[in-house]
Amino acid sequence: MALTVVVRSGDLAAPASITFDAPRVVIGRGSGCEVQLPDPSVSHRHASIRQRGTDYVIVDENSTNGTYVGPVRLSPQAPRLLRSGDLIRVGRVWLEVRVEQAAITPNPKLATREIALSLVASALSAEGAPARPEVRVKSGPDTAPVLVLSEPDRPYVVGRDPGLDLVIGDPDLSRRHIEITRRGRDVLVRDLRSKNGSYLRGERLAPELETVWPLDVPLVVGGTELVYDDPARRVLEELEAARDERMSPSEPVEPPVGIATPEPEPPPEPDEEAPVSVAPKIAPPRSPRAFTGVDLLVALLALSVLGLSLLGLFLLFRG
């Protein structure tokens, strides 16, 4: 059975999910996590899901704000069995796990990177800030065009030919000059054997070879200077380097809309066959009985017997 992790938090158009077939899936804010969650309340390595035979367990990796399965907070490094449909909270972020027969995500590293960037972009858009990864003309004969790199792993072609992804009116450009692809955290550029070449930092790119295009470094094609910017990537990299944000114990974290967390599990019923400890019964102390006339007569008789015994002993020894 495969493990599917569904991200239920964030303003995504639809819940994003990744399906794994791996013995361990690490959840956290760090770039090396299998499920990367760009929220400062999530530790860099927050929790891990581990395969135990046909089952999966979740372990809190000594996170700052804890890991919850439903309303139950896990003790650090104490495994808890997961059931399909369980809701998990790491920091402020809600996840759902499903153990099911499902197709494995082809490139989970790329998928989790895209989910992280989408979460950051949706948060930026909600605040009215620019969020789209885009290539724009900084200088040249045609300074208006802008290309949004909305689809990962798709090659976008730039040149003079009508119908290309980015058409630039520059006579020094070839009809099909370069190809731009966004893959994971990087943007790659490939010169399509253009006549006048493409240049990064003054160096001409080798034809048909993909080269990483760094942020804030202009790309010169013909007589045009292009720049690439990705606000979501910038924020994501800042979050990856930031320290954990400690949540207030009173901070409410509501579950996703339409999904209710289960009630805490009731304590287990006592085993009927187990011996039941019963406290021994202790008799209460007796109250003193009242002194009666019979008691006085018995006492006088005893004294008389004692007196006669003493008198007999006296006469015996005297004789």
mmCIF file of N, CA and C in Angstrom, residues 1-8 15-22 25 27 35 49 56 82-88 95-105 115:
data_model
loop_
_atom_site.group_PDB
_atom_site.id
_atom_site.type_symbol
_atom_site.label_atom_id
_atom_site.label_comp_id
_atom_site.label_asym_id
_atom_site.label_seq_id
_atom_site.Cartn_x
_atom_site.Cartn_y
_atom_site.Cartn_z
ATOM 1 N N MET A 1 0.845 -1.194 0.000
ATOM 2 C CA MET A 1 0.000 0.000 0.000
ATOM 3 C C MET A 1 0.884 1.249 0.000
ATOM 4 N N ALA A 2 0.483 2.245 -0.783
ATOM 5 C CA ALA A 2 1.238 3.493 -0.857
ATOM 6 C C ALA A 2 0.744 4.469 0.203
ATOM 7 N N LEU A 3 1.585 5.457 0.483
ATOM 8 C CA LEU A 3 1.243 6.502 1.456
ATOM 9 C C LEU A 3 1.040 7.810 0.707
ATOM 10 N N THR A 4 -0.137 8.412 0.868
ATOM 11 C CA THR A 4 -0.431 9.711 0.264
ATOM 12 C C THR A 4 -0.543 10.751 1.375
ATOM 13 N N VAL A 5 0.187 11.846 1.212
ATOM 14 C CA VAL A 5 0.131 12.967 2.153
ATOM 15 C C VAL A 5 -0.549 14.127 1.440
ATOM 16 N N VAL A 6 -1.647 14.601 2.031
ATOM 17 C CA VAL A 6 -2.436 15.681 1.438
ATOM 18 C C VAL A 6 -2.267 16.927 2.295
ATOM 19 N N VAL A 7 -1.889 18.044 1.671
ATOM 20 C CA VAL A 7 -1.758 19.317 2.379
ATOM 21 C C VAL A 7 -3.125 19.975 2.421
ATOM 22 N N ARG A 8 -3.678 20.114 3.633
ATOM 23 C CA ARG A 8 -5.019 20.659 3.793
ATOM 24 C C ARG A 8 -5.026 22.140 4.152
ATOM 25 N N PRO A 15 -6.666 20.832 -2.664
ATOM 26 C CA PRO A 15 -5.656 20.219 -1.796
ATOM 27 C C PRO A 15 -4.562 19.550 -2.620
ATOM 28 N N ALA A 16 -3.314 19.827 -2.273
ATOM 29 C CA ALA A 16 -2.182 19.245 -2.993
ATOM 30 C C ALA A 16 -1.740 17.968 -2.292
ATOM 31 N N SER A 17 -1.304 16.986 -3.069
ATOM 32 C CA SER A 17 -0.937 15.708 -2.474
ATOM 33 C C SER A 17 0.270 15.117 -3.175
ATOM 34 N N ILE A 18 1.002 14.267 -2.427
ATOM 35 C CA ILE A 18 2.126 13.510 -2.954
ATOM 36 C C ILE A 18 1.967 12.079 -2.470
ATOM 37 N N THR A 19 2.152 11.127 -3.367
ATOM 38 C CA THR A 19 2.046 9.712 -3.015
ATOM 39 C C THR A 19 3.435 9.083 -3.056
ATOM 40 N N PHE A 20 3.795 8.429 -1.936
ATOM 41 C CA PHE A 20 5.136 7.883 -1.770
ATOM 42 C C PHE A 20 5.089 6.360 -1.706
ATOM 43 N N ASP A 21 6.198 5.773 -2.100
ATOM 44 C CA ASP A 21 6.468 4.368 -1.844
ATOM 45 C C ASP A 21 7.881 4.317 -1.284
ATOM 46 N N ALA A 22 8.022 4.730 -0.023
ATOM 47 C CA ALA A 22 9.334 4.869 0.606
ATOM 48 C C ALA A 22 9.228 4.457 2.065
ATOM 49 N N VAL A 25 9.334 9.099 5.258
ATOM 50 C CA VAL A 25 8.965 10.381 4.659
ATOM 51 C C VAL A 25 9.137 11.451 5.733
ATOM 52 N N ILE A 27 8.847 15.216 7.179
ATOM 53 C CA ILE A 27 8.000 16.407 7.057
ATOM 54 C C ILE A 27 8.690 17.558 7.777
ATOM 55 N N VAL A 35 8.259 16.228 2.401
ATOM 56 C CA VAL A 35 7.077 17.099 2.404
ATOM 57 C C VAL A 35 7.526 18.415 3.010
ATOM 58 N N ILE A 49 7.265 10.007 8.918
ATOM 59 C CA ILE A 49 6.359 8.870 8.802
ATOM 60 C C ILE A 49 7.199 7.685 8.356
ATOM 61 N N TYR A 56 2.028 2.142 8.856
ATOM 62 C CA TYR A 56 2.831 3.357 8.925
ATOM 63 C C TYR A 56 2.678 3.965 10.315
ATOM 64 N N LEU A 82 -0.598 5.104 12.400
ATOM 65 C CA LEU A 82 -1.475 5.931 11.581
ATOM 66 C C LEU A 82 -2.551 5.078 10.937
ATOM 67 N N ARG A 83 -3.735 5.662 10.836
ATOM 68 C CA ARG A 83 -4.829 5.038 10.102
ATOM 69 C C ARG A 83 -5.161 5.903 8.897
ATOM 70 N N SER A 84 -5.607 5.281 7.832
ATOM 71 C CA SER A 84 -5.956 6.034 6.636
ATOM 72 C C SER A 84 -7.053 7.042 6.966
ATOM 73 N N GLY A 85 -6.828 8.299 6.600
ATOM 74 C CA GLY A 85 -7.779 9.360 6.896
ATOM 75 C C GLY A 85 -7.420 10.181 8.116
ATOM 76 N N ASP A 86 -6.352 9.804 8.840
ATOM 77 C CA ASP A 86 -5.953 10.574 10.022
ATOM 78 C C ASP A 86 -5.544 11.986 9.626
ATOM 79 N N LEU A 87 -5.895 12.943 10.485
ATOM 80 C CA LEU A 87 -5.450 14.325 10.322
ATOM 81 C C LEU A 87 -4.249 14.560 11.222
ATOM 82 N N ILE A 88 -3.210 15.162 10.656
ATOM 83 C CA ILE A 88 -1.977 15.464 11.383
ATOM 84 C C ILE A 88 -1.782 16.971 11.367
ATOM 85 N N LEU A 95 -2.320 18.282 7.747
ATOM 86 C CA LEU A 95 -2.114 17.286 6.707
ATOM 87 C C LEU A 95 -3.105 16.153 6.905
ATOM 88 N N GLU A 96 -3.401 15.462 5.820
ATOM 89 C CA GLU A 96 -4.194 14.240 5.894
ATOM 90 C C GLU A 96 -3.369 13.115 5.300
ATOM 91 N N VAL A 97 -3.398 11.949 5.940
ATOM 92 C CA VAL A 97 -2.667 10.798 5.405
ATOM 93 C C VAL A 97 -3.660 9.750 4.934
ATOM 94 N N ARG A 98 -3.324 9.136 3.816
ATOM 95 C CA ARG A 98 -4.141 8.052 3.272
ATOM 96 C C ARG A 98 -3.230 6.875 2.941
ATOM 97 N N VAL A 99 -3.611 5.723 3.398
ATOM 98 C CA VAL A 99 -2.912 4.488 3.053
ATOM 99 C C VAL A 99 -3.796 3.783 2.040
ATOM 100 N N GLU A 100 -3.341 3.728 0.787
ATOM 101 C CA GLU A 100 -4.234 3.309 -0.279
ATOM 102 C C GLU A 100 -3.451 2.756 -1.466
ATOM 103 N N GLN A 101 -4.177 2.123 -2.347
ATOM 104 C CA GLN A 101 -3.610 1.728 -3.627
ATOM 105 C C GLN A 101 -3.686 2.937 -4.559
ATOM 106 N N ALA A 102 -2.540 3.531 -4.864
ATOM 107 C CA ALA A 102 -2.527 4.732 -5.696
ATOM 108 C C ALA A 102 -1.217 4.788 -6.470
ATOM 109 N N ALA A 103 -1.243 5.529 -7.586
ATOM 110 C CA ALA A 103 -0.041 5.691 -8.405
ATOM 111 C C ALA A 103 0.969 6.559 -7.667
ATOM 112 N N ILE A 104 2.230 6.166 -7.695
ATOM 113 C CA ILE A 104 3.287 6.904 -7.028
ATOM 114 C C ILE A 104 3.578 8.198 -7.797
ATOM 115 N N THR A 105 3.781 9.300 -7.090
ATOM 116 C CA THR A 105 4.140 10.563 -7.728
ATOM 117 C C THR A 105 5.487 10.403 -8.429
ATOM 118 N N ILE A 115 4.623 22.426 -4.431
ATOM 119 C CA ILE A 115 3.610 22.678 -3.409
ATOM 120 C C ILE A 115 4.072 23.796 -2.481
#
